[in-house]
Amino acid sequence: MFLDSKYVVPSSAGLPLSLSATGAASINIKLYGSLASAGFSKDKELQVDLSAEIEPTVSVDVTGEMSVDAFYAGTGIKLKANMFTDSAVKADIKVRGNRLASLKFSLPRETNEIFSAR
């Protein structure tokens, strides 16, 4: 939770105006990978294959509220907004001694970005 605030302001009509805001965020990172090294002890030449995939996911939720309390009744307005994004990055690295090094990046799926407010 990165935001939790409430503020009460007296209005000119004598009724309290209440303003509040809350916000929360979550981050999830998934890492997949494999590392293979073969033939190093036989011919003393470095042979490495590294494959990795990173999947970050971020979600942010913010809620704001403005209300007036008339002691026996109350009225107000509330706004909820959230954002969600999801993507992935894949990398392949190959090293064959001091003669060959290969690096390949790819985006295995489309990025999803969703924003909503109500």
PDB file of C-alpha atoms in Angstrom:
ATOM      1  CA  MET A   1       0.000   0.000   0.000  1.00  0.00           C
ATOM      2  CA  PHE A   2       1.590   3.247  -1.095  1.00  0.00           C
ATOM      3  CA  LEU A   3      -1.269   5.686  -0.364  1.00  0.00           C
ATOM      4  CA  ASP A   4      -3.700   5.918   2.552  1.00  0.00           C
ATOM      5  CA  SER A   5      -4.963   9.410   3.283  1.00  0.00           C
ATOM      6  CA  LYS A   6      -8.076  11.063   4.687  1.00  0.00           C
ATOM      7  CA  TYR A   7      -8.749  14.774   5.068  1.00  0.00           C
ATOM      8  CA  VAL A   8     -11.850  16.494   6.463  1.00  0.00           C
ATOM      9  CA  VAL A   9     -12.544  20.120   5.492  1.00  0.00           C
ATOM     10  CA  PRO A  10     -15.289  22.312   6.995  1.00  0.00           C
ATOM     11  CA  SER A  11     -17.489  23.747   4.251  1.00  0.00           C
ATOM     12  CA  SER A  12     -19.171  27.159   4.219  1.00  0.00           C
ATOM     13  CA  ALA A  13     -22.555  25.438   4.720  1.00  0.00           C
ATOM     14  CA  GLY A  14     -21.335  24.003   8.023  1.00  0.00           C
ATOM     15  CA  LEU A  15     -21.177  20.409   6.808  1.00  0.00           C
ATOM     16  CA  PRO A  16     -17.891  18.487   6.798  1.00  0.00           C
ATOM     17  CA  LEU A  17     -16.419  17.581   3.416  1.00  0.00           C
ATOM     18  CA  SER A  18     -14.458  14.341   3.649  1.00  0.00           C
ATOM     19  CA  LEU A  19     -11.743  13.510   1.096  1.00  0.00           C
ATOM     20  CA  SER A  20     -10.005  10.130   1.129  1.00  0.00           C
ATOM     21  CA  ALA A  21      -7.629   8.247  -1.133  1.00  0.00           C
ATOM     22  CA  THR A  22      -6.118   4.769  -1.003  1.00  0.00           C
ATOM     23  CA  GLY A  23      -3.657   3.163  -3.381  1.00  0.00           C
ATOM     24  CA  ALA A  24      -2.075  -0.271  -3.587  1.00  0.00           C
ATOM     25  CA  ALA A  25       0.413  -1.810  -5.998  1.00  0.00           C
ATOM     26  CA  SER A  26       1.723  -5.299  -6.565  1.00  0.00           C
ATOM     27  CA  ILE A  27       4.644  -6.525  -8.624  1.00  0.00           C
ATOM     28  CA  ASN A  28       5.229 -10.135  -9.599  1.00  0.00           C
ATOM     29  CA  ILE A  29       8.345 -11.287 -11.451  1.00  0.00           C
ATOM     30  CA  LYS A  30       8.712 -14.830 -12.744  1.00  0.00           C
ATOM     31  CA  LEU A  31      12.135 -16.019 -13.841  1.00  0.00           C
ATOM     32  CA  TYR A  32      12.815 -19.204 -15.753  1.00  0.00           C
ATOM     33  CA  GLY A  33      16.216 -20.326 -16.897  1.00  0.00           C
ATOM     34  CA  SER A  34      18.646 -23.085 -17.709  1.00  0.00           C
ATOM     35  CA  LEU A  35      22.419 -23.150 -17.873  1.00  0.00           C
ATOM     36  CA  ALA A  36      24.416 -25.858 -19.615  1.00  0.00           C
ATOM     37  CA  SER A  37      28.201 -26.109 -19.782  1.00  0.00           C
ATOM     38  CA  ALA A  38      29.704 -29.057 -21.611  1.00  0.00           C
ATOM     39  CA  GLY A  39      33.220 -30.145 -22.513  1.00  0.00           C
ATOM     40  CA  PHE A  40      35.081 -27.720 -20.258  1.00  0.00           C
ATOM     41  CA  SER A  41      37.154 -30.370 -18.512  1.00  0.00           C
ATOM     42  CA  LYS A  42      38.086 -32.233 -21.758  1.00  0.00           C
ATOM     43  CA  ASP A  43      39.421 -29.583 -24.104  1.00  0.00           C
ATOM     44  CA  LYS A  44      39.651 -26.559 -21.761  1.00  0.00           C
ATOM     45  CA  GLU A  45      37.430 -24.514 -24.052  1.00  0.00           C
ATOM     46  CA  LEU A  46      34.439 -22.756 -22.556  1.00  0.00           C
ATOM     47  CA  GLN A  47      31.091 -23.882 -23.982  1.00  0.00           C
ATOM     48  CA  VAL A  48      28.064 -22.314 -22.306  1.00  0.00           C
ATOM     49  CA  ASP A  49      24.385 -22.297 -23.251  1.00  0.00           C
ATOM     50  CA  LEU A  50      22.143 -20.000 -21.187  1.00  0.00           C
ATOM     51  CA  SER A  51      18.418 -19.626 -21.755  1.00  0.00           C
ATOM     52  CA  ALA A  52      16.312 -17.278 -19.600  1.00  0.00           C
ATOM     53  CA  GLU A  53      12.754 -15.931 -19.611  1.00  0.00           C
ATOM     54  CA  ILE A  54      11.511 -13.034 -17.473  1.00  0.00           C
ATOM     55  CA  GLU A  55       7.788 -12.334 -16.982  1.00  0.00           C
ATOM     56  CA  PRO A  56       7.053  -9.122 -15.029  1.00  0.00           C
ATOM     57  CA  THR A  57       3.478  -8.285 -13.994  1.00  0.00           C
ATOM     58  CA  VAL A  58       2.443  -4.979 -12.372  1.00  0.00           C
ATOM     59  CA  SER A  59      -0.950  -3.987 -10.954  1.00  0.00           C
ATOM     60  CA  VAL A  60      -1.848  -0.571  -9.464  1.00  0.00           C
ATOM     61  CA  ASP A  61      -5.216   0.214  -7.830  1.00  0.00           C
ATOM     62  CA  VAL A  62      -6.232   3.726  -6.679  1.00  0.00           C
ATOM     63  CA  THR A  63      -9.531   4.633  -5.002  1.00  0.00           C
ATOM     64  CA  GLY A  64     -10.632   8.192  -4.221  1.00  0.00           C
ATOM     65  CA  GLU A  65     -13.758   9.326  -2.391  1.00  0.00           C
ATOM     66  CA  MET A  66     -15.378  12.703  -1.696  1.00  0.00           C
ATOM     67  CA  SER A  67     -18.410  12.843   0.573  1.00  0.00           C
ATOM     68  CA  VAL A  68     -20.501  15.246   2.653  1.00  0.00           C
ATOM     69  CA  ASP A  69     -21.986  14.105   5.940  1.00  0.00           C
ATOM     70  CA  ALA A  70     -25.252  15.857   6.913  1.00  0.00           C
ATOM     71  CA  PHE A  71     -25.491  13.968  10.241  1.00  0.00           C
ATOM     72  CA  TYR A  72     -28.724  12.110   9.323  1.00  0.00           C
ATOM     73  CA  ALA A  73     -27.879  11.552   5.658  1.00  0.00           C
ATOM     74  CA  GLY A  74     -24.808  11.675   3.485  1.00  0.00           C
ATOM     75  CA  THR A  75     -23.857  11.890  -0.157  1.00  0.00           C
ATOM     76  CA  GLY A  76     -20.647  11.334  -2.025  1.00  0.00           C
ATOM     77  CA  ILE A  77     -18.783  10.253  -5.120  1.00  0.00           C
ATOM     78  CA  LYS A  78     -16.225   7.479  -5.455  1.00  0.00           C
ATOM     79  CA  LEU A  79     -13.637   6.888  -8.195  1.00  0.00           C
ATOM     80  CA  LYS A  80     -11.858   3.572  -8.708  1.00  0.00           C
ATOM     81  CA  ALA A  81      -9.017   3.275 -11.211  1.00  0.00           C
ATOM     82  CA  ASN A  82      -6.707   0.382 -11.871  1.00  0.00           C
ATOM     83  CA  MET A  83      -3.907  -0.404 -14.273  1.00  0.00           C
ATOM     84  CA  PHE A  84      -2.497  -3.795 -15.181  1.00  0.00           C
ATOM     85  CA  THR A  85       0.428  -4.663 -17.435  1.00  0.00           C
ATOM     86  CA  ASP A  86       1.909  -8.016 -18.359  1.00  0.00           C
ATOM     87  CA  SER A  87       4.812  -8.838 -20.676  1.00  0.00           C
ATOM     88  CA  ALA A  88       7.676 -11.291 -21.215  1.00  0.00           C
ATOM     89  CA  VAL A  89      11.274 -11.209 -22.453  1.00  0.00           C
ATOM     90  CA  LYS A  90      13.287 -14.228 -23.551  1.00  0.00           C
ATOM     91  CA  ALA A  91      17.086 -14.333 -23.995  1.00  0.00           C
ATOM     92  CA  ASP A  92      19.396 -17.034 -25.354  1.00  0.00           C
ATOM     93  CA  ILE A  93      23.183 -16.788 -24.941  1.00  0.00           C
ATOM     94  CA  LYS A  94      25.710 -19.177 -26.500  1.00  0.00           C
ATOM     95  CA  VAL A  95      29.463 -19.013 -25.934  1.00  0.00           C
ATOM     96  CA  ARG A  96      31.918 -21.310 -27.758  1.00  0.00           C
ATOM     97  CA  GLY A  97      35.407 -20.540 -26.495  1.00  0.00           C
ATOM     98  CA  ASN A  98      36.870 -17.213 -27.516  1.00  0.00           C
ATOM     99  CA  ARG A  99      35.752 -17.552 -31.147  1.00  0.00           C
ATOM    100  CA  LEU A 100      31.938 -17.405 -30.949  1.00  0.00           C
ATOM    101  CA  ALA A 101      29.451 -15.564 -28.756  1.00  0.00           C
ATOM    102  CA  SER A 102      25.762 -15.302 -29.661  1.00  0.00           C
ATOM    103  CA  LEU A 103      23.025 -13.304 -27.931  1.00  0.00           C
ATOM    104  CA  LYS A 104      19.362 -13.434 -28.999  1.00  0.00           C
ATOM    105  CA  PHE A 105      16.423 -11.516 -27.457  1.00  0.00           C
ATOM    106  CA  SER A 106      12.759 -12.055 -28.224  1.00  0.00           C
ATOM    107  CA  LEU A 107       9.317 -11.066 -26.971  1.00  0.00           C
ATOM    108  CA  PRO A 108       7.402 -14.368 -26.850  1.00  0.00           C
ATOM    109  CA  ARG A 109       3.999 -12.801 -26.292  1.00  0.00           C
ATOM    110  CA  GLU A 110       2.223  -9.490 -26.753  1.00  0.00           C
ATOM    111  CA  THR A 111       2.230  -6.969 -23.931  1.00  0.00           C
ATOM    112  CA  ASN A 112      -1.149  -6.619 -22.199  1.00  0.00           C
ATOM    113  CA  GLU A 113      -1.918  -3.185 -20.814  1.00  0.00           C
ATOM    114  CA  ILE A 114      -5.327  -2.624 -19.268  1.00  0.00           C
ATOM    115  CA  PHE A 115      -6.594   0.623 -17.720  1.00  0.00           C
ATOM    116  CA  SER A 116     -10.038   1.055 -16.246  1.00  0.00           C
ATOM    117  CA  ALA A 117     -11.858   3.746 -14.278  1.00  0.00           C
ATOM    118  CA  ARG A 118     -15.336   3.768 -12.806  1.00  0.00           C
TER     119      ARG A 118
END
